[in-house]
PDB file of C-alpha atoms in Angstrom:
ATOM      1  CA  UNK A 264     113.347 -50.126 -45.348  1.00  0.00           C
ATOM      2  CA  UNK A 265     113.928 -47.507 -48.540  1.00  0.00           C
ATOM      3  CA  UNK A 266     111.205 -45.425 -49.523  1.00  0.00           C
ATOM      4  CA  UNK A 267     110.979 -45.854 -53.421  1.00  0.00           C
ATOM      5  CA  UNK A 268     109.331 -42.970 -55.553  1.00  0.00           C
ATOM      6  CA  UNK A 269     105.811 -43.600 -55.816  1.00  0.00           C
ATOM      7  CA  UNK A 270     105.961 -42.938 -59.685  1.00  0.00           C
ATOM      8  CA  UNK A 271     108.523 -45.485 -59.958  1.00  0.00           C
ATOM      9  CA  UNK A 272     108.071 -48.609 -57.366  1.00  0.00           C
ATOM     10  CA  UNK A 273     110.100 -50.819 -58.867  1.00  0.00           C
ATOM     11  CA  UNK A 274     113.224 -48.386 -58.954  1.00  0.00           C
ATOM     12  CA  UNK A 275     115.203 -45.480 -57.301  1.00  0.00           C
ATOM     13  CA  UNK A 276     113.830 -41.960 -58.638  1.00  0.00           C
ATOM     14  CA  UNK A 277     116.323 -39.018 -59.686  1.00  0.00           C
ATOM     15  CA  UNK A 278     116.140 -36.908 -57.179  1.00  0.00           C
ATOM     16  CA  UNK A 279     116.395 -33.259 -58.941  1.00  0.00           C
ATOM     17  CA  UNK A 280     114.102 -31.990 -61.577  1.00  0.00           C
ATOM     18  CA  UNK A 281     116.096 -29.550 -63.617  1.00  0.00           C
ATOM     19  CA  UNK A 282     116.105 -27.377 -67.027  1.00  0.00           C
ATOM     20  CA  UNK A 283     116.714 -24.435 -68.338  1.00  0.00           C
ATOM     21  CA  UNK A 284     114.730 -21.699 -67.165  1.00  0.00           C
ATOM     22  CA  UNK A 285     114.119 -19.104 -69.861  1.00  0.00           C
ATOM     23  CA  UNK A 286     112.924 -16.442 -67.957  1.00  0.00           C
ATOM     24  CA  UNK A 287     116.079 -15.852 -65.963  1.00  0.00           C
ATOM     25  CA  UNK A 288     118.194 -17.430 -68.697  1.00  0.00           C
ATOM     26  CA  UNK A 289     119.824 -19.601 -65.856  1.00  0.00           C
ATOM     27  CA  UNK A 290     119.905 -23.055 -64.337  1.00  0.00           C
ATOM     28  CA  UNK A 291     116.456 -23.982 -62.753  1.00  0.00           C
ATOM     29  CA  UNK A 292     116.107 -26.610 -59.714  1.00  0.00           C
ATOM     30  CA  UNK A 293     112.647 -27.532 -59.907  1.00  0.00           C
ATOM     31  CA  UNK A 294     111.967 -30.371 -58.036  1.00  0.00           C
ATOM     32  CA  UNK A 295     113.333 -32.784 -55.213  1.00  0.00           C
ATOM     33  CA  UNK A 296     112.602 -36.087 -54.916  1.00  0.00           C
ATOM     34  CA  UNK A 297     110.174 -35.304 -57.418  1.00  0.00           C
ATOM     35  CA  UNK A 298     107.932 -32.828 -55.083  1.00  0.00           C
ATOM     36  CA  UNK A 299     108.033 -28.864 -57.044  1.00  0.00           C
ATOM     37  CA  UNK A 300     108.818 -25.672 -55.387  1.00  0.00           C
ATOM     38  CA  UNK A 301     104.737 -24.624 -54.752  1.00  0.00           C
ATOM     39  CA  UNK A 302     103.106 -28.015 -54.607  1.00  0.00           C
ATOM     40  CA  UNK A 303     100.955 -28.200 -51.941  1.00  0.00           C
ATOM     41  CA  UNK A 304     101.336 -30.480 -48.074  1.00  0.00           C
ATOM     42  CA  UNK A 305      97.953 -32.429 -48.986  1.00  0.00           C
ATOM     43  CA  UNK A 306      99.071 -33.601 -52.240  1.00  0.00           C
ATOM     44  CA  UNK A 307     103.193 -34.126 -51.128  1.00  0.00           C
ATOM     45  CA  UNK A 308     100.827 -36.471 -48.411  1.00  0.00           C
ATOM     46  CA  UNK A 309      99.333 -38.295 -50.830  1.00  0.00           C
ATOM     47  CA  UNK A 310     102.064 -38.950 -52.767  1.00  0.00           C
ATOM     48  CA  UNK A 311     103.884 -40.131 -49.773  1.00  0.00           C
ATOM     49  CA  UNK A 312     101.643 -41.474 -47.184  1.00  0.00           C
ATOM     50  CA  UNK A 313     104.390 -42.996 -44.912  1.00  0.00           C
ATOM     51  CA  UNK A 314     105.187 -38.899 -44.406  1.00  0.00           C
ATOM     52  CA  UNK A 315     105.288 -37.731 -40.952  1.00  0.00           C
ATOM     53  CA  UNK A 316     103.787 -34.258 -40.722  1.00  0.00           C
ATOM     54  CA  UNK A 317     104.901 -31.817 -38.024  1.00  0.00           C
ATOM     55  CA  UNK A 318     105.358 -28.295 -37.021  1.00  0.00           C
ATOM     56  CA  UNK A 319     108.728 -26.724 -38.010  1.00  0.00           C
ATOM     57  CA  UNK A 320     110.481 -24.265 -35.041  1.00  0.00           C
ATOM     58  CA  UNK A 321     109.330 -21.631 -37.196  1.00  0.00           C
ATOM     59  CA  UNK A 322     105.328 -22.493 -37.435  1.00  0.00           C
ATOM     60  CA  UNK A 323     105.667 -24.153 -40.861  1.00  0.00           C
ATOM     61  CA  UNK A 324     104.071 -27.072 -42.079  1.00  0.00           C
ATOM     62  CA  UNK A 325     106.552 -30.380 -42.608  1.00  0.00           C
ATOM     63  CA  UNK A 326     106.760 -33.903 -43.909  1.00  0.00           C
ATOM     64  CA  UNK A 327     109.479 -35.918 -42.907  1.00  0.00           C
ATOM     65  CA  UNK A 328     110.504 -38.631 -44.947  1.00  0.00           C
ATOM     66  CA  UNK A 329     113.031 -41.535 -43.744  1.00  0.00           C
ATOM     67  CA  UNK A 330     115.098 -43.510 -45.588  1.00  0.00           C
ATOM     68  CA  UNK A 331     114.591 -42.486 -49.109  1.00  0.00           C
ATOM     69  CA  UNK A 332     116.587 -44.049 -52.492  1.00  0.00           C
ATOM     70  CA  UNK A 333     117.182 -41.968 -55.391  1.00  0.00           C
ATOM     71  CA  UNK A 334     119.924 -42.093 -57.565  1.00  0.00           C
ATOM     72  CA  UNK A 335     122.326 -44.001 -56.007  1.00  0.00           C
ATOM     73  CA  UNK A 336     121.981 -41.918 -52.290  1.00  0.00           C
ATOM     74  CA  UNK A 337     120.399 -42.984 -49.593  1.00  0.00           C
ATOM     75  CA  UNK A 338     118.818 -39.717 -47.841  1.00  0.00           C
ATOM     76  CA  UNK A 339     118.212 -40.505 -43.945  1.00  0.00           C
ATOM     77  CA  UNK A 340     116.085 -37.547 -43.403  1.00  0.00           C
ATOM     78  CA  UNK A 341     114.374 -35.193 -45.730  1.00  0.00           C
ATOM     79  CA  UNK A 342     111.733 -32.290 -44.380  1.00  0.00           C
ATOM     80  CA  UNK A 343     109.895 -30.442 -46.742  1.00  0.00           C
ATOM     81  CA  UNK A 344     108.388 -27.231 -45.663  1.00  0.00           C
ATOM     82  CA  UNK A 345     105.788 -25.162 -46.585  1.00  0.00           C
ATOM     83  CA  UNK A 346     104.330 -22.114 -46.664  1.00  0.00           C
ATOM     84  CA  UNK A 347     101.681 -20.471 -45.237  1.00  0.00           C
ATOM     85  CA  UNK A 348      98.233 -19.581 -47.359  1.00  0.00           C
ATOM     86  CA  UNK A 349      98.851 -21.180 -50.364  1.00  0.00           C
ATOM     87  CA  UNK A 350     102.558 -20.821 -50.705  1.00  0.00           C
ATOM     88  CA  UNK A 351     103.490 -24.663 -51.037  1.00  0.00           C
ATOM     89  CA  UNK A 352     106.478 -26.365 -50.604  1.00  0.00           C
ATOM     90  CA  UNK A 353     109.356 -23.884 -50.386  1.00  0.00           C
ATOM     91  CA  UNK A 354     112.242 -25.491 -48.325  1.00  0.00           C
ATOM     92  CA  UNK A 355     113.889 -28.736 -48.456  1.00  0.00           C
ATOM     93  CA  UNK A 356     116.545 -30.259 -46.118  1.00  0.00           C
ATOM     94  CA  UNK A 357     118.253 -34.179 -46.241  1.00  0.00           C
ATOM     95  CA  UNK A 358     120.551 -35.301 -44.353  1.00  0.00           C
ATOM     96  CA  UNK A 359     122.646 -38.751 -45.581  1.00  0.00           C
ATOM     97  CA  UNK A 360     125.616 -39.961 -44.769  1.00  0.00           C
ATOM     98  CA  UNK A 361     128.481 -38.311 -46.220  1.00  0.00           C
ATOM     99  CA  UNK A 362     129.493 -41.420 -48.091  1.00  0.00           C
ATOM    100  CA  UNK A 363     126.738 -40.306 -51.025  1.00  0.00           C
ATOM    101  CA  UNK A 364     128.454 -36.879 -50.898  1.00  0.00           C
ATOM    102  CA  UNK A 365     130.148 -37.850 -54.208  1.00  0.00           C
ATOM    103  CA  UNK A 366     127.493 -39.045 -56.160  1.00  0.00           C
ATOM    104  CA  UNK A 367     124.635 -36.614 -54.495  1.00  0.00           C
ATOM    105  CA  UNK A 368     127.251 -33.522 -55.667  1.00  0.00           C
ATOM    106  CA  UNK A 369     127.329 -35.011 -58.681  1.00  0.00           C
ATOM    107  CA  UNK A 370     124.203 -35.111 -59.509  1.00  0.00           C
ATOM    108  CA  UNK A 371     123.959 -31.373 -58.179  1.00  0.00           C
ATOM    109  CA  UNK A 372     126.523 -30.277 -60.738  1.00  0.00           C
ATOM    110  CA  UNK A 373     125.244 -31.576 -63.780  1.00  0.00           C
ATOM    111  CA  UNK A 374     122.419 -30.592 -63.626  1.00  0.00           C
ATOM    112  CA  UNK A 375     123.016 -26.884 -62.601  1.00  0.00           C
ATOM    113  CA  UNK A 376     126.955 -26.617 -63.006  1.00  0.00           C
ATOM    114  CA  UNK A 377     129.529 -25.606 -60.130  1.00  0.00           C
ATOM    115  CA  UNK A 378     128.759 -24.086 -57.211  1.00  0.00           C
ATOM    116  CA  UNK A 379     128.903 -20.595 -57.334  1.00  0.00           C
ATOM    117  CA  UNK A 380     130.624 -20.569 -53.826  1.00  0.00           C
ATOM    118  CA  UNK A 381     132.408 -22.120 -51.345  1.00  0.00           C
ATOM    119  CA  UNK A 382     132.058 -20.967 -47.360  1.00  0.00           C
ATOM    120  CA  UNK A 383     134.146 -22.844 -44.652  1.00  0.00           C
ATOM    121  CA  UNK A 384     131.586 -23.925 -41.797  1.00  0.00           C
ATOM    122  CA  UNK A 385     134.354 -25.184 -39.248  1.00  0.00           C
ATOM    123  CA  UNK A 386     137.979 -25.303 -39.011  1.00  0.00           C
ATOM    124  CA  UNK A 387     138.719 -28.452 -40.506  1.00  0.00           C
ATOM    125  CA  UNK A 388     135.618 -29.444 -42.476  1.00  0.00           C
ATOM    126  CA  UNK A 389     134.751 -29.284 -46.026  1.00  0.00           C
ATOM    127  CA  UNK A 390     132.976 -26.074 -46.856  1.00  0.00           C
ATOM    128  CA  UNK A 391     129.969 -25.607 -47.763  1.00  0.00           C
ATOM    129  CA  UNK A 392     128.991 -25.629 -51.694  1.00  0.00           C
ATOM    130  CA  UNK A 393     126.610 -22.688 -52.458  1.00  0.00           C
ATOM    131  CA  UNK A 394     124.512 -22.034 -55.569  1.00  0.00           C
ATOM    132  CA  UNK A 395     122.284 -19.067 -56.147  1.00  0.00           C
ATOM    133  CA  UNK A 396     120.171 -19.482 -59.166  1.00  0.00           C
ATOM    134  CA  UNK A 397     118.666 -16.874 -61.261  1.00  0.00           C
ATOM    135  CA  UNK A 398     115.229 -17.455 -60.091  1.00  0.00           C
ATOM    136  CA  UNK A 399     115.989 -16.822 -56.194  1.00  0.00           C
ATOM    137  CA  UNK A 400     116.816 -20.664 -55.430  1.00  0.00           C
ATOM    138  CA  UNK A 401     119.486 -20.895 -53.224  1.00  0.00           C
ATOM    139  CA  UNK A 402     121.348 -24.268 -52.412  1.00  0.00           C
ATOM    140  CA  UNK A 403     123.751 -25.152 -49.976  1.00  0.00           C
ATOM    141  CA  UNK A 404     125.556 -28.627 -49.651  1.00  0.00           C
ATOM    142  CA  UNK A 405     127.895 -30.083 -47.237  1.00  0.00           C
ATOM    143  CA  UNK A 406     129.667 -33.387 -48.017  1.00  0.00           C
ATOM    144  CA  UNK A 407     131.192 -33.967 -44.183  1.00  0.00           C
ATOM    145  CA  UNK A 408     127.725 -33.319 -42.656  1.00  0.00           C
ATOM    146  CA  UNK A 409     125.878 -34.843 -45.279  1.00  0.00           C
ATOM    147  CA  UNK A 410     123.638 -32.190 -45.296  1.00  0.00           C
ATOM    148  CA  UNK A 411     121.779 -30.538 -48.484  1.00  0.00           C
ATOM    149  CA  UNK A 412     119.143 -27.388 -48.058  1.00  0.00           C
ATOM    150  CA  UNK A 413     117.734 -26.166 -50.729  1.00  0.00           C
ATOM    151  CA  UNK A 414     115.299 -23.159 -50.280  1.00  0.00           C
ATOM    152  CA  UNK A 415     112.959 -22.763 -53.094  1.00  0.00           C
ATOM    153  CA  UNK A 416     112.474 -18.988 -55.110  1.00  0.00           C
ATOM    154  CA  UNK A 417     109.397 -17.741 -52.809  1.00  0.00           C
ATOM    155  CA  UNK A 418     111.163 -19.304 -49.471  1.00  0.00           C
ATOM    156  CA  UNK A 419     112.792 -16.267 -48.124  1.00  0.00           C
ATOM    157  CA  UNK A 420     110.805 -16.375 -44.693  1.00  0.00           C
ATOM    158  CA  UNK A 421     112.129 -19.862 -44.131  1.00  0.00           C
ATOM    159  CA  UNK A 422     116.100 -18.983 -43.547  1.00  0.00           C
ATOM    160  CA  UNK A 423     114.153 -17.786 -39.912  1.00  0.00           C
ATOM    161  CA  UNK A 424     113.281 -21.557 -39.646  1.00  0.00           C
ATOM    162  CA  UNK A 425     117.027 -22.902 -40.838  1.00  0.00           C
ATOM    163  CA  UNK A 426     118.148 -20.431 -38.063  1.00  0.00           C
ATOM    164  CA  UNK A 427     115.474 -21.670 -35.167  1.00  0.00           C
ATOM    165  CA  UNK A 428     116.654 -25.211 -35.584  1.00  0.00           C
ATOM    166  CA  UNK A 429     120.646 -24.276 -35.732  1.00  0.00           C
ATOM    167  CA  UNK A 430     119.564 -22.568 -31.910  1.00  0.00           C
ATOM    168  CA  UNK A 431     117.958 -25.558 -31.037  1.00  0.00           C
ATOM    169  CA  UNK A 432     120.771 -27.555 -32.417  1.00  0.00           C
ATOM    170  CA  UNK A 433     118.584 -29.869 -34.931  1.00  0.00           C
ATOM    171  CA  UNK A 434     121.240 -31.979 -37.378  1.00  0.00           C
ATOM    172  CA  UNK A 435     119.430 -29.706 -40.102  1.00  0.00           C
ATOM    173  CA  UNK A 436     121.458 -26.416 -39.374  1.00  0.00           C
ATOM    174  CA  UNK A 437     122.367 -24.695 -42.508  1.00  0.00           C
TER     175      UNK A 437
END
């Protein structure tokens, strides 16, 4: 089954909350799936109690979600991490199948314009898209893997964990 937003059960939720940040004068990503860079695992939880928690590679707190609607995509798999003491949710990775590439880029680029960089991940597949937003986001999306990670401004510490699971070889290498 789809996991609706629980702000919205009788339709799909947008998954990015955006705007205009005018402290770095830049595009802001706020939000995914409606959960903000900071908020805290007990409240994510509540929010969405069919949310598997578990232990990232790395030590970090996560909720897994399955199956989740917004917009149009269809996202598999999406972990949220967070951080230690207080730090909240900092890093967010979905996988879904890289038919809803189009749309989910779409939605990526209007709401904080083209990436600011492309990197080729394998001979043969479609690079990476990149942003780095003013307020330390960083966002990288991959349309053949279906893959989007989006580490949050105070998230830093949790490229270590991206790394851990490429090592392990978890589908949610960066």
């Amino acid at each position: 089954s789809t996991l609706l937003a629980p702000e919205y059960p009788n339709e799909a939720f947008n998954p990015l909350s955006n705007g205009f940040d005018p402290l770095s004068h830049g595009p802001h990503l706020g939000a995914f799936l409606g959960v903000s860079f900071g908020d805290l695992s007990p409240d994510v939880s509540a929010r969405f109690p069919k949310a598997v928690p578990e232990t990232s590679p790395f030590g970090a707190e996560t909720l897994r979600l399955s199956n989740v609607r917004s917009d149009g995509v269809v996202y598999k798999t999406v972990l949220f991490e967070f951080l230690w003491h207080g730090g909240g949710m900092q890093l967010v990775m979905a996988k879904f199948d890289p038919v809803y590439a189009a749309p989910a880029l779409g939605d990526l680029t209007r709401r904080i314009g083209p990436p600011t960089l492309s990197k080729e991940t394998s001979p043969g597949s479609t690079p990476d898209k990149q942003w780095r937003l003013p307020d330390g986001t960083s966002i990288s999306f991959n349309a053949s893997l279906g893959r989007l990670v989006i580490v949050g401004p105070a998230g830093k510490i949790l490229y270590d964990d991206i790394k851990m699971r490429e090592e392990k070889g978890e589908e949610f290498a960066s």
